[in-house]
C-alpha cells in the first residue's frame, strides 16, 4: 500500500482491519520455540481459581446422581458391602465369646453365614416379586406377626434373653424374634393401607391418616413392650412417623403423634429402673457404682484404642471379656478398635449411601405404594443404624438393637435383607432404569455390536 493511499478513508479502514482475506503480502507470525521471546500467551484460568474446579466436580457428581441406575447400584452395592464386612467382623468379634461358652471359634460366624445365605434367597425373591403380590401379602404377614408376638408371652414358649422376653425357640441353637418381622409387616401393611386411601383421595382427612394406622402400630408396640424390648419400639415408632411424613401428614398432626409417642416413652422409662440407669449412662466415662455403665464405657474404650487405622483385624482387646455383646449390639465398637476411624467412617458412608438411595427411590416413583414402602424401609434401616451407633458413641441410651445387615442375628438379618430386595426392585423400576438395564443385556449388546460391524469399511477391525 502506497503512502498516498493511507490518506484516504478506505486506506485507514484497511490498515485498522488488517489484510484482506486471501492476501499473501502479510503473514501471521509463527509462535517461537519453547522458551523464546515470541511464546504464545498461556490461556487464562476461569475466574475463581479453585472454585471452577469445585463447580465442575459438583456438576459431574450431579450428572452421576441423575443417571437412571444410580439408586439401583447404591442399594445393591451398599447392602452387599455392609453384609460382607459384617460377616468379617462377626467372625472376628465372636471368636472369644464362642470359646468362653465352650463352642467352636467359628460357631457364631457359621450361623450368621447360613442366615446370610437364606437372606440372599429372600432378597432375590423380593427383588422379583410383583408389587401386586407384595400388597396381597401385607395383611397375612401382619396377622402372623401379631399372632407370634402374642405367642411370645405364653409361658413355656417365649424365652427371656438379657431381660427381654421376645424370643421363640425353634429347636436346638435356633431362635426367632417375632418383633423383627413385625417391622417388615408394618412397612408393607402401612404402605398398602395408605396407597389405597391415596387412590380414593382420603389422605386429606386426618381421620383416614391416623385410623387404623396408628392404633394397629400401638398394638404392635404394646405387645413388644410386654417383653421389655424398648429398642424395637423406638424403631417401630420411627417407621410410623416415616410413613406419616411420606404420606404428607400436616405438621400439627405429625407433631401430635410424635408428642404422644414421646410422652409414652418417658412414662415407660420412668417406670423402669433398668431403663433409667441406661439413660444415666449417656456420655459416661466411668463405669459408676455397681458397674452399671460398664458396657457403655468399654465401648468408648474400644473406639479410643482403634485410633486412626485400628489395631488390626482380630487384634481387639475389649472383646476378651471386657465388652459385653461384642458381636451383636456393640459390634461397631469392635470395628472401631480393629479398623480404626477409617473403618467406622466407611460403615457410616455405606449406610448414608443406602439411605440416600432409598430417599431418591421414594421421591421419584409415581406409584403410591412404592413411595410409602420405600420410605418406610429407608426409615427403618437408617433409624435403627442411628440408634445402634448412637448408643456405641455414648450419645444415646443403650437400646439393645442390632446394627442392620452388620450385627450377628439371623432374626434381624432375614427381614432386613428382604426389605433390601424391595428397595432393589423399586430402584430398578425407576423411570429410565428398566430401559438402561435392558440395554446392558448380552443379547441386546450383541445385536448392537453386530449392526455396527456391518457399517464399518472392509479391512478395518
PDB file of N, CA and C in Angstrom, residues 183-184 186-187 231-247 254 258 351 354-360 362 370-388 401-402 404 416 419-420 423:
ATOM      1  N   UNK A 183     -41.490 -55.392  61.984  1.00  0.00           N
ATOM      2  CA  UNK A 183     -41.062 -54.184  61.270  1.00  0.00           C
ATOM      3  C   UNK A 183     -41.418 -54.276  59.788  1.00  0.00           C
ATOM      4  N   UNK A 184     -41.093 -55.417  59.192  1.00  0.00           N
ATOM      5  CA  UNK A 184     -41.418 -55.614  57.777  1.00  0.00           C
ATOM      6  C   UNK A 184     -42.929 -55.628  57.562  1.00  0.00           C
ATOM      7  N   UNK A 186     -45.234 -54.071  59.319  1.00  0.00           N
ATOM      8  CA  UNK A 186     -45.767 -52.716  59.441  1.00  0.00           C
ATOM      9  C   UNK A 186     -45.485 -51.899  58.190  1.00  0.00           C
ATOM     10  N   UNK A 187     -44.312 -52.066  57.602  1.00  0.00           N
ATOM     11  CA  UNK A 187     -43.973 -51.308  56.393  1.00  0.00           C
ATOM     12  C   UNK A 187     -44.896 -51.682  55.246  1.00  0.00           C
ATOM     13  N   UNK A 231     -35.937 -50.915  72.585  1.00  0.00           N
ATOM     14  CA  UNK A 231     -35.242 -50.512  71.368  1.00  0.00           C
ATOM     15  C   UNK A 231     -36.078 -50.749  70.122  1.00  0.00           C
ATOM     16  N   UNK A 232     -36.728 -51.921  70.031  1.00  0.00           N
ATOM     17  CA  UNK A 232     -37.551 -52.216  68.859  1.00  0.00           C
ATOM     18  C   UNK A 232     -38.756 -51.295  68.791  1.00  0.00           C
ATOM     19  N   UNK A 233     -39.319 -50.912  69.940  1.00  0.00           N
ATOM     20  CA  UNK A 233     -40.442 -49.970  69.928  1.00  0.00           C
ATOM     21  C   UNK A 233     -40.018 -48.607  69.386  1.00  0.00           C
ATOM     22  N   UNK A 234     -38.796 -48.213  69.663  1.00  0.00           N
ATOM     23  CA  UNK A 234     -38.306 -46.937  69.129  1.00  0.00           C
ATOM     24  C   UNK A 234     -38.218 -47.008  67.603  1.00  0.00           C
ATOM     25  N   UNK A 235     -37.727 -48.130  67.077  1.00  0.00           N
ATOM     26  CA  UNK A 235     -37.604 -48.277  65.630  1.00  0.00           C
ATOM     27  C   UNK A 235     -38.981 -48.325  64.980  1.00  0.00           C
ATOM     28  N   UNK A 236     -39.920 -49.062  65.579  1.00  0.00           N
ATOM     29  CA  UNK A 236     -41.277 -49.112  65.025  1.00  0.00           C
ATOM     30  C   UNK A 236     -41.955 -47.740  65.057  1.00  0.00           C
ATOM     31  N   UNK A 237     -41.713 -46.986  66.108  1.00  0.00           N
ATOM     32  CA  UNK A 237     -42.257 -45.625  66.169  1.00  0.00           C
ATOM     33  C   UNK A 237     -41.681 -44.762  65.056  1.00  0.00           C
ATOM     34  N   UNK A 238     -40.382 -44.923  64.788  1.00  0.00           N
ATOM     35  CA  UNK A 238     -39.759 -44.184  63.692  1.00  0.00           C
ATOM     36  C   UNK A 238     -40.377 -44.567  62.344  1.00  0.00           C
ATOM     37  N   UNK A 239     -40.689 -45.855  62.160  1.00  0.00           N
ATOM     38  CA  UNK A 239     -41.330 -46.293  60.917  1.00  0.00           C
ATOM     39  C   UNK A 239     -42.711 -45.649  60.777  1.00  0.00           C
ATOM     40  N   UNK A 240     -43.474 -45.608  61.875  1.00  0.00           N
ATOM     41  CA  UNK A 240     -44.793 -44.949  61.842  1.00  0.00           C
ATOM     42  C   UNK A 240     -44.661 -43.482  61.455  1.00  0.00           C
ATOM     43  N   UNK A 241     -43.742 -42.777  62.078  1.00  0.00           N
ATOM     44  CA  UNK A 241     -43.553 -41.359  61.754  1.00  0.00           C
ATOM     45  C   UNK A 241     -43.077 -41.184  60.322  1.00  0.00           C
ATOM     46  N   UNK A 242     -42.229 -42.107  59.837  1.00  0.00           N
ATOM     47  CA  UNK A 242     -41.767 -42.024  58.455  1.00  0.00           C
ATOM     48  C   UNK A 242     -42.903 -42.211  57.463  1.00  0.00           C
ATOM     49  N   UNK A 243     -43.806 -43.156  57.729  1.00  0.00           N
ATOM     50  CA  UNK A 243     -44.950 -43.354  56.844  1.00  0.00           C
ATOM     51  C   UNK A 243     -45.854 -42.119  56.830  1.00  0.00           C
ATOM     52  N   UNK A 244     -46.096 -41.541  57.993  1.00  0.00           N
ATOM     53  CA  UNK A 244     -46.924 -40.338  58.043  1.00  0.00           C
ATOM     54  C   UNK A 244     -46.270 -39.170  57.318  1.00  0.00           C
ATOM     55  N   UNK A 245     -44.948 -39.063  57.445  1.00  0.00           N
ATOM     56  CA  UNK A 245     -44.236 -37.966  56.785  1.00  0.00           C
ATOM     57  C   UNK A 245     -44.303 -38.101  55.262  1.00  0.00           C
ATOM     58  N   UNK A 246     -44.054 -39.327  54.765  1.00  0.00           N
ATOM     59  CA  UNK A 246     -44.095 -39.544  53.316  1.00  0.00           C
ATOM     60  C   UNK A 246     -45.518 -39.362  52.789  1.00  0.00           C
ATOM     61  N   UNK A 247     -46.511 -39.726  53.602  1.00  0.00           N
ATOM     62  CA  UNK A 247     -47.903 -39.562  53.173  1.00  0.00           C
ATOM     63  C   UNK A 247     -48.343 -38.107  53.164  1.00  0.00           C
ATOM     64  N   UNK A 254     -48.629 -34.459  62.587  1.00  0.00           N
ATOM     65  CA  UNK A 254     -47.356 -35.153  62.783  1.00  0.00           C
ATOM     66  C   UNK A 254     -46.786 -34.848  64.163  1.00  0.00           C
ATOM     67  N   UNK A 258     -46.128 -37.479  67.310  1.00  0.00           N
ATOM     68  CA  UNK A 258     -44.787 -37.519  67.899  1.00  0.00           C
ATOM     69  C   UNK A 258     -44.836 -37.196  69.386  1.00  0.00           C
ATOM     70  N   UNK A 351     -23.969 -46.696  55.006  1.00  0.00           N
ATOM     71  CA  UNK A 351     -25.338 -46.507  55.467  1.00  0.00           C
ATOM     72  C   UNK A 351     -25.921 -45.200  54.933  1.00  0.00           C
ATOM     73  N   UNK A 354     -26.886 -45.829  51.360  1.00  0.00           N
ATOM     74  CA  UNK A 354     -28.096 -46.651  51.312  1.00  0.00           C
ATOM     75  C   UNK A 354     -29.335 -45.820  51.633  1.00  0.00           C
ATOM     76  N   UNK A 355     -29.236 -44.967  52.656  1.00  0.00           N
ATOM     77  CA  UNK A 355     -30.368 -44.123  52.999  1.00  0.00           C
ATOM     78  C   UNK A 355     -30.683 -43.091  51.933  1.00  0.00           C
ATOM     79  N   UNK A 356     -29.630 -42.516  51.337  1.00  0.00           N
ATOM     80  CA  UNK A 356     -29.833 -41.520  50.293  1.00  0.00           C
ATOM     81  C   UNK A 356     -30.484 -42.134  49.061  1.00  0.00           C
ATOM     82  N   UNK A 357     -30.070 -43.364  48.717  1.00  0.00           N
ATOM     83  CA  UNK A 357     -30.683 -44.045  47.578  1.00  0.00           C
ATOM     84  C   UNK A 357     -32.147 -44.357  47.851  1.00  0.00           C
ATOM     85  N   UNK A 358     -32.463 -44.761  49.084  1.00  0.00           N
ATOM     86  CA  UNK A 358     -33.857 -45.026  49.422  1.00  0.00           C
ATOM     87  C   UNK A 358     -34.720 -43.775  49.327  1.00  0.00           C
ATOM     88  N   UNK A 359     -34.180 -42.637  49.730  1.00  0.00           N
ATOM     89  CA  UNK A 359     -34.915 -41.377  49.614  1.00  0.00           C
ATOM     90  C   UNK A 359     -35.166 -41.039  48.152  1.00  0.00           C
ATOM     91  N   UNK A 360     -34.166 -41.281  47.301  1.00  0.00           N
ATOM     92  CA  UNK A 360     -34.347 -40.997  45.876  1.00  0.00           C
ATOM     93  C   UNK A 360     -35.416 -41.898  45.261  1.00  0.00           C
ATOM     94  N   UNK A 362     -37.973 -43.267  46.786  1.00  0.00           N
ATOM     95  CA  UNK A 362     -39.279 -42.818  47.262  1.00  0.00           C
ATOM     96  C   UNK A 362     -39.706 -41.505  46.606  1.00  0.00           C
ATOM     97  N   UNK A 370     -45.229 -47.914  46.224  1.00  0.00           N
ATOM     98  CA  UNK A 370     -43.767 -47.946  46.170  1.00  0.00           C
ATOM     99  C   UNK A 370     -43.179 -46.782  46.956  1.00  0.00           C
ATOM    100  N   UNK A 371     -43.788 -45.619  46.855  1.00  0.00           N
ATOM    101  CA  UNK A 371     -43.301 -44.458  47.596  1.00  0.00           C
ATOM    102  C   UNK A 371     -43.362 -44.697  49.105  1.00  0.00           C
ATOM    103  N   UNK A 372     -44.494 -45.178  49.592  1.00  0.00           N
ATOM    104  CA  UNK A 372     -44.643 -45.387  51.029  1.00  0.00           C
ATOM    105  C   UNK A 372     -43.778 -46.545  51.518  1.00  0.00           C
ATOM    106  N   UNK A 373     -43.698 -47.614  50.741  1.00  0.00           N
ATOM    107  CA  UNK A 373     -42.884 -48.753  51.159  1.00  0.00           C
ATOM    108  C   UNK A 373     -41.402 -48.399  51.163  1.00  0.00           C
ATOM    109  N   UNK A 374     -40.934 -47.692  50.132  1.00  0.00           N
ATOM    110  CA  UNK A 374     -39.530 -47.285  50.104  1.00  0.00           C
ATOM    111  C   UNK A 374     -39.209 -46.327  51.239  1.00  0.00           C
ATOM    112  N   UNK A 375     -40.129 -45.406  51.525  1.00  0.00           N
ATOM    113  CA  UNK A 375     -39.911 -44.502  52.651  1.00  0.00           C
ATOM    114  C   UNK A 375     -39.894 -45.219  53.977  1.00  0.00           C
ATOM    115  N   UNK A 376     -40.773 -46.219  54.142  1.00  0.00           N
ATOM    116  CA  UNK A 376     -40.784 -46.977  55.382  1.00  0.00           C
ATOM    117  C   UNK A 376     -39.535 -47.814  55.584  1.00  0.00           C
ATOM    118  N   UNK A 377     -39.077 -48.488  54.525  1.00  0.00           N
ATOM    119  CA  UNK A 377     -37.862 -49.296  54.629  1.00  0.00           C
ATOM    120  C   UNK A 377     -36.644 -48.415  54.921  1.00  0.00           C
ATOM    121  N   UNK A 378     -36.554 -47.281  54.244  1.00  0.00           N
ATOM    122  CA  UNK A 378     -35.427 -46.374  54.464  1.00  0.00           C
ATOM    123  C   UNK A 378     -35.426 -45.837  55.888  1.00  0.00           C
ATOM    124  N   UNK A 379     -36.598 -45.472  56.391  1.00  0.00           N
ATOM    125  CA  UNK A 379     -36.689 -45.001  57.776  1.00  0.00           C
ATOM    126  C   UNK A 379     -36.291 -46.094  58.751  1.00  0.00           C
ATOM    127  N   UNK A 380     -36.756 -47.302  58.515  1.00  0.00           N
ATOM    128  CA  UNK A 380     -36.445 -48.435  59.373  1.00  0.00           C
ATOM    129  C   UNK A 380     -34.943 -48.654  59.493  1.00  0.00           C
ATOM    130  N   UNK A 381     -34.260 -48.759  58.357  1.00  0.00           N
ATOM    131  CA  UNK A 381     -32.828 -49.098  58.371  1.00  0.00           C
ATOM    132  C   UNK A 381     -32.003 -47.946  58.938  1.00  0.00           C
ATOM    133  N   UNK A 382     -32.290 -46.724  58.508  1.00  0.00           N
ATOM    134  CA  UNK A 382     -31.487 -45.593  58.978  1.00  0.00           C
ATOM    135  C   UNK A 382     -31.741 -45.301  60.456  1.00  0.00           C
ATOM    136  N   UNK A 383     -33.001 -45.390  60.898  1.00  0.00           N
ATOM    137  CA  UNK A 383     -33.294 -45.138  62.317  1.00  0.00           C
ATOM    138  C   UNK A 383     -32.632 -46.184  63.197  1.00  0.00           C
ATOM    139  N   UNK A 384     -32.670 -47.446  62.790  1.00  0.00           N
ATOM    140  CA  UNK A 384     -32.046 -48.492  63.600  1.00  0.00           C
ATOM    141  C   UNK A 384     -30.531 -48.327  63.632  1.00  0.00           C
ATOM    142  N   UNK A 385     -29.944 -47.920  62.508  1.00  0.00           N
ATOM    143  CA  UNK A 385     -28.498 -47.678  62.495  1.00  0.00           C
ATOM    144  C   UNK A 385     -28.132 -46.508  63.402  1.00  0.00           C
ATOM    145  N   UNK A 386     -28.942 -45.454  63.390  1.00  0.00           N
ATOM    146  CA  UNK A 386     -28.661 -44.292  64.242  1.00  0.00           C
ATOM    147  C   UNK A 386     -28.767 -44.668  65.718  1.00  0.00           C
ATOM    148  N   UNK A 387     -29.790 -45.466  66.082  1.00  0.00           N
ATOM    149  CA  UNK A 387     -29.963 -45.861  67.475  1.00  0.00           C
ATOM    150  C   UNK A 387     -28.785 -46.719  67.940  1.00  0.00           C
ATOM    151  N   UNK A 388     -28.358 -47.669  67.109  1.00  0.00           N
ATOM    152  CA  UNK A 388     -27.248 -48.545  67.490  1.00  0.00           C
ATOM    153  C   UNK A 388     -25.933 -47.782  67.590  1.00  0.00           C
ATOM    154  N   UNK A 401     -30.604 -52.782  70.160  1.00  0.00           N
ATOM    155  CA  UNK A 401     -30.972 -53.120  68.783  1.00  0.00           C
ATOM    156  C   UNK A 401     -29.697 -53.386  67.991  1.00  0.00           C
ATOM    157  N   UNK A 402     -29.724 -54.346  67.070  1.00  0.00           N
ATOM    158  CA  UNK A 402     -28.526 -54.647  66.279  1.00  0.00           C
ATOM    159  C   UNK A 402     -28.323 -53.624  65.169  1.00  0.00           C
ATOM    160  N   UNK A 404     -28.157 -52.888  61.455  1.00  0.00           N
ATOM    161  CA  UNK A 404     -28.755 -53.612  60.324  1.00  0.00           C
ATOM    162  C   UNK A 404     -27.709 -54.153  59.351  1.00  0.00           C
ATOM    163  N   UNK A 416     -34.489 -57.864  57.154  1.00  0.00           N
ATOM    164  CA  UNK A 416     -33.786 -56.698  56.611  1.00  0.00           C
ATOM    165  C   UNK A 416     -33.340 -56.952  55.177  1.00  0.00           C
ATOM    166  N   UNK A 419     -36.241 -56.632  52.935  1.00  0.00           N
ATOM    167  CA  UNK A 419     -36.541 -55.218  52.710  1.00  0.00           C
ATOM    168  C   UNK A 419     -35.566 -54.594  51.708  1.00  0.00           C
ATOM    169  N   UNK A 420     -34.298 -54.994  51.759  1.00  0.00           N
ATOM    170  CA  UNK A 420     -33.330 -54.503  50.771  1.00  0.00           C
ATOM    171  C   UNK A 420     -33.714 -54.975  49.379  1.00  0.00           C
ATOM    172  N   UNK A 423     -36.223 -52.602  48.032  1.00  0.00           N
ATOM    173  CA  UNK A 423     -35.602 -51.375  47.529  1.00  0.00           C
ATOM    174  C   UNK A 423     -34.949 -51.593  46.171  1.00  0.00           C
TER     175      UNK A 423
END
